[in-house]
Amino acid sequence: MEKVYLVIDFLAEHKGLTSALIFLTIIMIRRLVLSGIRGEELFLTEDQRKWMSRTKNGAFGVLVISIFMLWQSEIAEFALSVTAIAVAIVVASKEIILCFTGSIQRASSRSFRIGDWIEVGKISGEVIEHNLMATVIQEIDLYHGQYHYTGKTATLPNSMFFTYPVKNLNFMKRYVYHSFEIVVKDFVNLYPMLDGLILKIDEHCEEFIEVARRYNIVIEKHAGVDLPGSEPHIHITSLPTGEQSVHYMIFCPTEKASHLEQLIREDFMLEFHKRFSSPESD
């Protein structure tokens, strides 16, 4: 009995040898059983094929279970270590993976290239460099209607392209739909002023209006949509507090937008003062 225990202990300590013995034993038993099922027949019946298939599958199942039971502790430790390592790698490299895949998404969609104006989230600017990990832009002030460089350089991780939509503003480099509003405190009839204000805007835009029209047509063809056009637009709305808001939208060269806004505001104030100022103020 002691010899049996010694053999068991020996096989338990040398699991490689035990695995080989289990493999050879199951293969030998499998061959004997298959030979018995086949017999001396040249052609196999349907029942023989079924039992041969069951024998092969059963032998494979017994082999897998036996090996698993023998190496159970080692497999558990290995699986635990691999899982921990995999989780650590994924957590540590999540942002790197997102940046890399974001670069692939940018390249495949061709959403922008170096020199384009883009807007990602609340950040806008001209693309000066892009690589597998990040995109570098020269920031442009769009929210205050100035369209000038702020002097700040922003480095955007490419993972942002999965979180925020990328807006290509490349056409705004030359011409832009510039919008602004003028708030009038007094509730008076402003509509008679509109024709005169439109004429004033046409005078300011006379030097570039033909180029603006052609460029507007180019943008429409490229985008495949009907844009507002190159003519100036003015409409009036009322604010909840009772004031009136005069909304302007002009299509003009980007570098002239801020200057034209100041000229148009001046025209409006002069016309408003001429029409609605009291005689005592003259």
PDB file of N, CA, C and O in Angstrom, residues 97-127:
ATOM      1  N   ILE A  97      -4.851  53.898 -26.623  1.00  0.00           N
ATOM      2  CA  ILE A  97      -5.592  53.158 -27.650  1.00  0.00           C
ATOM      3  C   ILE A  97      -6.616  54.052 -28.315  1.00  0.00           C
ATOM      4  O   ILE A  97      -6.787  54.040 -29.544  1.00  0.00           O
ATOM      5  N   LEU A  98      -7.335  54.860 -27.515  1.00  0.00           N
ATOM      6  CA  LEU A  98      -8.333  55.768 -28.073  1.00  0.00           C
ATOM      7  C   LEU A  98      -7.690  56.810 -28.983  1.00  0.00           C
ATOM      8  O   LEU A  98      -8.244  57.151 -30.034  1.00  0.00           O
ATOM      9  N   CYS A  99      -6.526  57.314 -28.585  1.00  0.00           N
ATOM     10  CA  CYS A  99      -5.831  58.294 -29.424  1.00  0.00           C
ATOM     11  C   CYS A  99      -5.415  57.668 -30.753  1.00  0.00           C
ATOM     12  O   CYS A  99      -5.550  58.288 -31.815  1.00  0.00           O
ATOM     13  N   PHE A 100      -4.917  56.452 -30.676  1.00  0.00           N
ATOM     14  CA  PHE A 100      -4.472  55.767 -31.898  1.00  0.00           C
ATOM     15  C   PHE A 100      -5.652  55.492 -32.831  1.00  0.00           C
ATOM     16  O   PHE A 100      -5.585  55.752 -34.033  1.00  0.00           O
ATOM     17  N   THR A 101      -6.752  54.960 -32.274  1.00  0.00           N
ATOM     18  CA  THR A 101      -7.929  54.689 -33.097  1.00  0.00           C
ATOM     19  C   THR A 101      -8.571  55.982 -33.585  1.00  0.00           C
ATOM     20  O   THR A 101      -9.142  56.015 -34.678  1.00  0.00           O
ATOM     21  N   GLY A 102      -8.476  57.052 -32.783  1.00  0.00           N
ATOM     22  CA  GLY A 102      -8.981  58.348 -33.243  1.00  0.00           C
ATOM     23  C   GLY A 102      -8.213  58.859 -34.439  1.00  0.00           C
ATOM     24  O   GLY A 102      -8.776  59.478 -35.351  1.00  0.00           O
ATOM     25  N   SER A 103      -6.900  58.587 -34.465  1.00  0.00           N
ATOM     26  CA  SER A 103      -6.092  58.966 -35.624  1.00  0.00           C
ATOM     27  C   SER A 103      -6.515  58.184 -36.856  1.00  0.00           C
ATOM     28  O   SER A 103      -6.585  58.735 -37.962  1.00  0.00           O
ATOM     29  N   ILE A 104      -6.814  56.898 -36.670  1.00  0.00           N
ATOM     30  CA  ILE A 104      -7.284  56.084 -37.797  1.00  0.00           C
ATOM     31  C   ILE A 104      -8.631  56.597 -38.289  1.00  0.00           C
ATOM     32  O   ILE A 104      -8.873  56.697 -39.496  1.00  0.00           O
ATOM     33  N   GLN A 105      -9.510  56.960 -37.343  1.00  0.00           N
ATOM     34  CA  GLN A 105     -10.826  57.487 -37.728  1.00  0.00           C
ATOM     35  C   GLN A 105     -10.684  58.796 -38.499  1.00  0.00           C
ATOM     36  O   GLN A 105     -11.384  59.020 -39.496  1.00  0.00           O
ATOM     37  N   ARG A 106      -9.770  59.666 -38.072  1.00  0.00           N
ATOM     38  CA  ARG A 106      -9.564  60.932 -38.769  1.00  0.00           C
ATOM     39  C   ARG A 106      -9.034  60.688 -40.177  1.00  0.00           C
ATOM     40  O   ARG A 106      -9.504  61.303 -41.154  1.00  0.00           O
ATOM     41  N   ALA A 107      -8.076  59.772 -40.299  1.00  0.00           N
ATOM     42  CA  ALA A 107      -7.489  59.496 -41.611  1.00  0.00           C
ATOM     43  C   ALA A 107      -8.498  58.848 -42.560  1.00  0.00           C
ATOM     44  O   ALA A 107      -8.539  59.167 -43.748  1.00  0.00           O
ATOM     45  N   SER A 108      -9.324  57.942 -42.027  1.00  0.00           N
ATOM     46  CA  SER A 108     -10.282  57.244 -42.893  1.00  0.00           C
ATOM     47  C   SER A 108     -11.425  58.149 -43.324  1.00  0.00           C
ATOM     48  O   SER A 108     -11.911  58.050 -44.448  1.00  0.00           O
ATOM     49  N   SER A 109     -11.859  59.040 -42.440  1.00  0.00           N
ATOM     50  CA  SER A 109     -12.969  59.940 -42.780  1.00  0.00           C
ATOM     51  C   SER A 109     -12.511  61.193 -43.520  1.00  0.00           C
ATOM     52  O   SER A 109     -13.342  61.911 -44.089  1.00  0.00           O
ATOM     53  N   ARG A 110     -11.199  61.480 -43.475  1.00  0.00           N
ATOM     54  CA  ARG A 110     -10.647  62.679 -44.118  1.00  0.00           C
ATOM     55  C   ARG A 110     -11.384  63.940 -43.674  1.00  0.00           C
ATOM     56  O   ARG A 110     -11.741  64.796 -44.482  1.00  0.00           O
ATOM     57  N   SER A 111     -11.612  64.019 -42.373  1.00  0.00           N
ATOM     58  CA  SER A 111     -12.382  65.136 -41.838  1.00  0.00           C
ATOM     59  C   SER A 111     -11.626  66.459 -41.901  1.00  0.00           C
ATOM     60  O   SER A 111     -12.240  67.517 -41.994  1.00  0.00           O
ATOM     61  N   PHE A 112     -10.304  66.415 -41.879  1.00  0.00           N
ATOM     62  CA  PHE A 112      -9.518  67.641 -42.003  1.00  0.00           C
ATOM     63  C   PHE A 112      -8.087  67.277 -42.347  1.00  0.00           C
ATOM     64  O   PHE A 112      -7.680  66.121 -42.271  1.00  0.00           O
ATOM     65  N   ARG A 113      -7.328  68.302 -42.718  1.00  0.00           N
ATOM     66  CA  ARG A 113      -5.908  68.136 -42.990  1.00  0.00           C
ATOM     67  C   ARG A 113      -5.183  69.372 -42.489  1.00  0.00           C
ATOM     68  O   ARG A 113      -5.823  70.343 -42.037  1.00  0.00           O
ATOM     69  N   ILE A 114      -3.874  69.366 -42.565  1.00  0.00           N
ATOM     70  CA  ILE A 114      -3.089  70.507 -42.081  1.00  0.00           C
ATOM     71  C   ILE A 114      -3.457  71.757 -42.881  1.00  0.00           C
ATOM     72  O   ILE A 114      -3.516  71.739 -44.109  1.00  0.00           O
ATOM     73  N   GLY A 115      -3.691  72.844 -42.152  1.00  0.00           N
ATOM     74  CA  GLY A 115      -4.089  74.102 -42.777  1.00  0.00           C
ATOM     75  C   GLY A 115      -5.573  74.376 -42.687  1.00  0.00           C
ATOM     76  O   GLY A 115      -6.006  75.525 -42.874  1.00  0.00           O
ATOM     77  N   ASP A 116      -6.379  73.344 -42.379  1.00  0.00           N
ATOM     78  CA  ASP A 116      -7.829  73.543 -42.259  1.00  0.00           C
ATOM     79  C   ASP A 116      -8.175  74.200 -40.930  1.00  0.00           C
ATOM     80  O   ASP A 116      -7.464  74.045 -39.935  1.00  0.00           O
ATOM     81  N   TRP A 117      -9.286  74.932 -40.939  1.00  0.00           N
ATOM     82  CA  TRP A 117      -9.865  75.435 -39.703  1.00  0.00           C
ATOM     83  C   TRP A 117     -10.857  74.406 -39.203  1.00  0.00           C
ATOM     84  O   TRP A 117     -11.737  73.950 -39.952  1.00  0.00           O
ATOM     85  N   ILE A 118     -10.745  74.023 -37.938  1.00  0.00           N
ATOM     86  CA  ILE A 118     -11.660  73.038 -37.369  1.00  0.00           C
ATOM     87  C   ILE A 118     -12.169  73.529 -36.022  1.00  0.00           C
ATOM     88  O   ILE A 118     -11.568  74.410 -35.392  1.00  0.00           O
ATOM     89  N   GLU A 119     -13.275  72.943 -35.612  1.00  0.00           N
ATOM     90  CA  GLU A 119     -13.837  73.204 -34.291  1.00  0.00           C
ATOM     91  C   GLU A 119     -14.138  71.868 -33.638  1.00  0.00           C
ATOM     92  O   GLU A 119     -14.883  71.050 -34.183  1.00  0.00           O
ATOM     93  N   VAL A 120     -13.546  71.634 -32.472  1.00  0.00           N
ATOM     94  CA  VAL A 120     -13.755  70.403 -31.708  1.00  0.00           C
ATOM     95  C   VAL A 120     -14.230  70.812 -30.325  1.00  0.00           C
ATOM     96  O   VAL A 120     -13.470  71.379 -29.548  1.00  0.00           O
ATOM     97  N   GLY A 121     -15.485  70.511 -30.020  1.00  0.00           N
ATOM     98  CA  GLY A 121     -16.044  71.002 -28.763  1.00  0.00           C
ATOM     99  C   GLY A 121     -16.142  72.516 -28.798  1.00  0.00           C
ATOM    100  O   GLY A 121     -16.735  73.098 -29.703  1.00  0.00           O
ATOM    101  N   LYS A 122     -15.536  73.163 -27.821  1.00  0.00           N
ATOM    102  CA  LYS A 122     -15.513  74.627 -27.768  1.00  0.00           C
ATOM    103  C   LYS A 122     -14.170  75.201 -28.200  1.00  0.00           C
ATOM    104  O   LYS A 122     -13.923  76.394 -28.030  1.00  0.00           O
ATOM    105  N   ILE A 123     -13.312  74.353 -28.754  1.00  0.00           N
ATOM    106  CA  ILE A 123     -11.987  74.784 -29.194  1.00  0.00           C
ATOM    107  C   ILE A 123     -11.971  74.837 -30.709  1.00  0.00           C
ATOM    108  O   ILE A 123     -12.405  73.899 -31.382  1.00  0.00           O
ATOM    109  N   SER A 124     -11.504  75.936 -31.256  1.00  0.00           N
ATOM    110  CA  SER A 124     -11.425  76.088 -32.709  1.00  0.00           C
ATOM    111  C   SER A 124     -10.073  76.679 -33.070  1.00  0.00           C
ATOM    112  O   SER A 124      -9.468  77.425 -32.289  1.00  0.00           O
ATOM    113  N   GLY A 125      -9.609  76.335 -34.266  1.00  0.00           N
ATOM    114  CA  GLY A 125      -8.323  76.867 -34.695  1.00  0.00           C
ATOM    115  C   GLY A 125      -7.875  76.231 -35.995  1.00  0.00           C
ATOM    116  O   GLY A 125      -8.575  75.412 -36.601  1.00  0.00           O
ATOM    117  N   GLU A 126      -6.680  76.601 -36.417  1.00  0.00           N
ATOM    118  CA  GLU A 126      -6.093  76.089 -37.653  1.00  0.00           C
ATOM    119  C   GLU A 126      -5.161  74.935 -37.330  1.00  0.00           C
ATOM    120  O   GLU A 126      -4.304  75.033 -36.448  1.00  0.00           O
ATOM    121  N   VAL A 127      -5.325  73.820 -38.043  1.00  0.00           N
ATOM    122  CA  VAL A 127      -4.501  72.633 -37.808  1.00  0.00           C
ATOM    123  C   VAL A 127      -3.086  72.899 -38.310  1.00  0.00           C
ATOM    124  O   VAL A 127      -2.875  73.239 -39.471  1.00  0.00           O
TER     125      VAL A 127
END
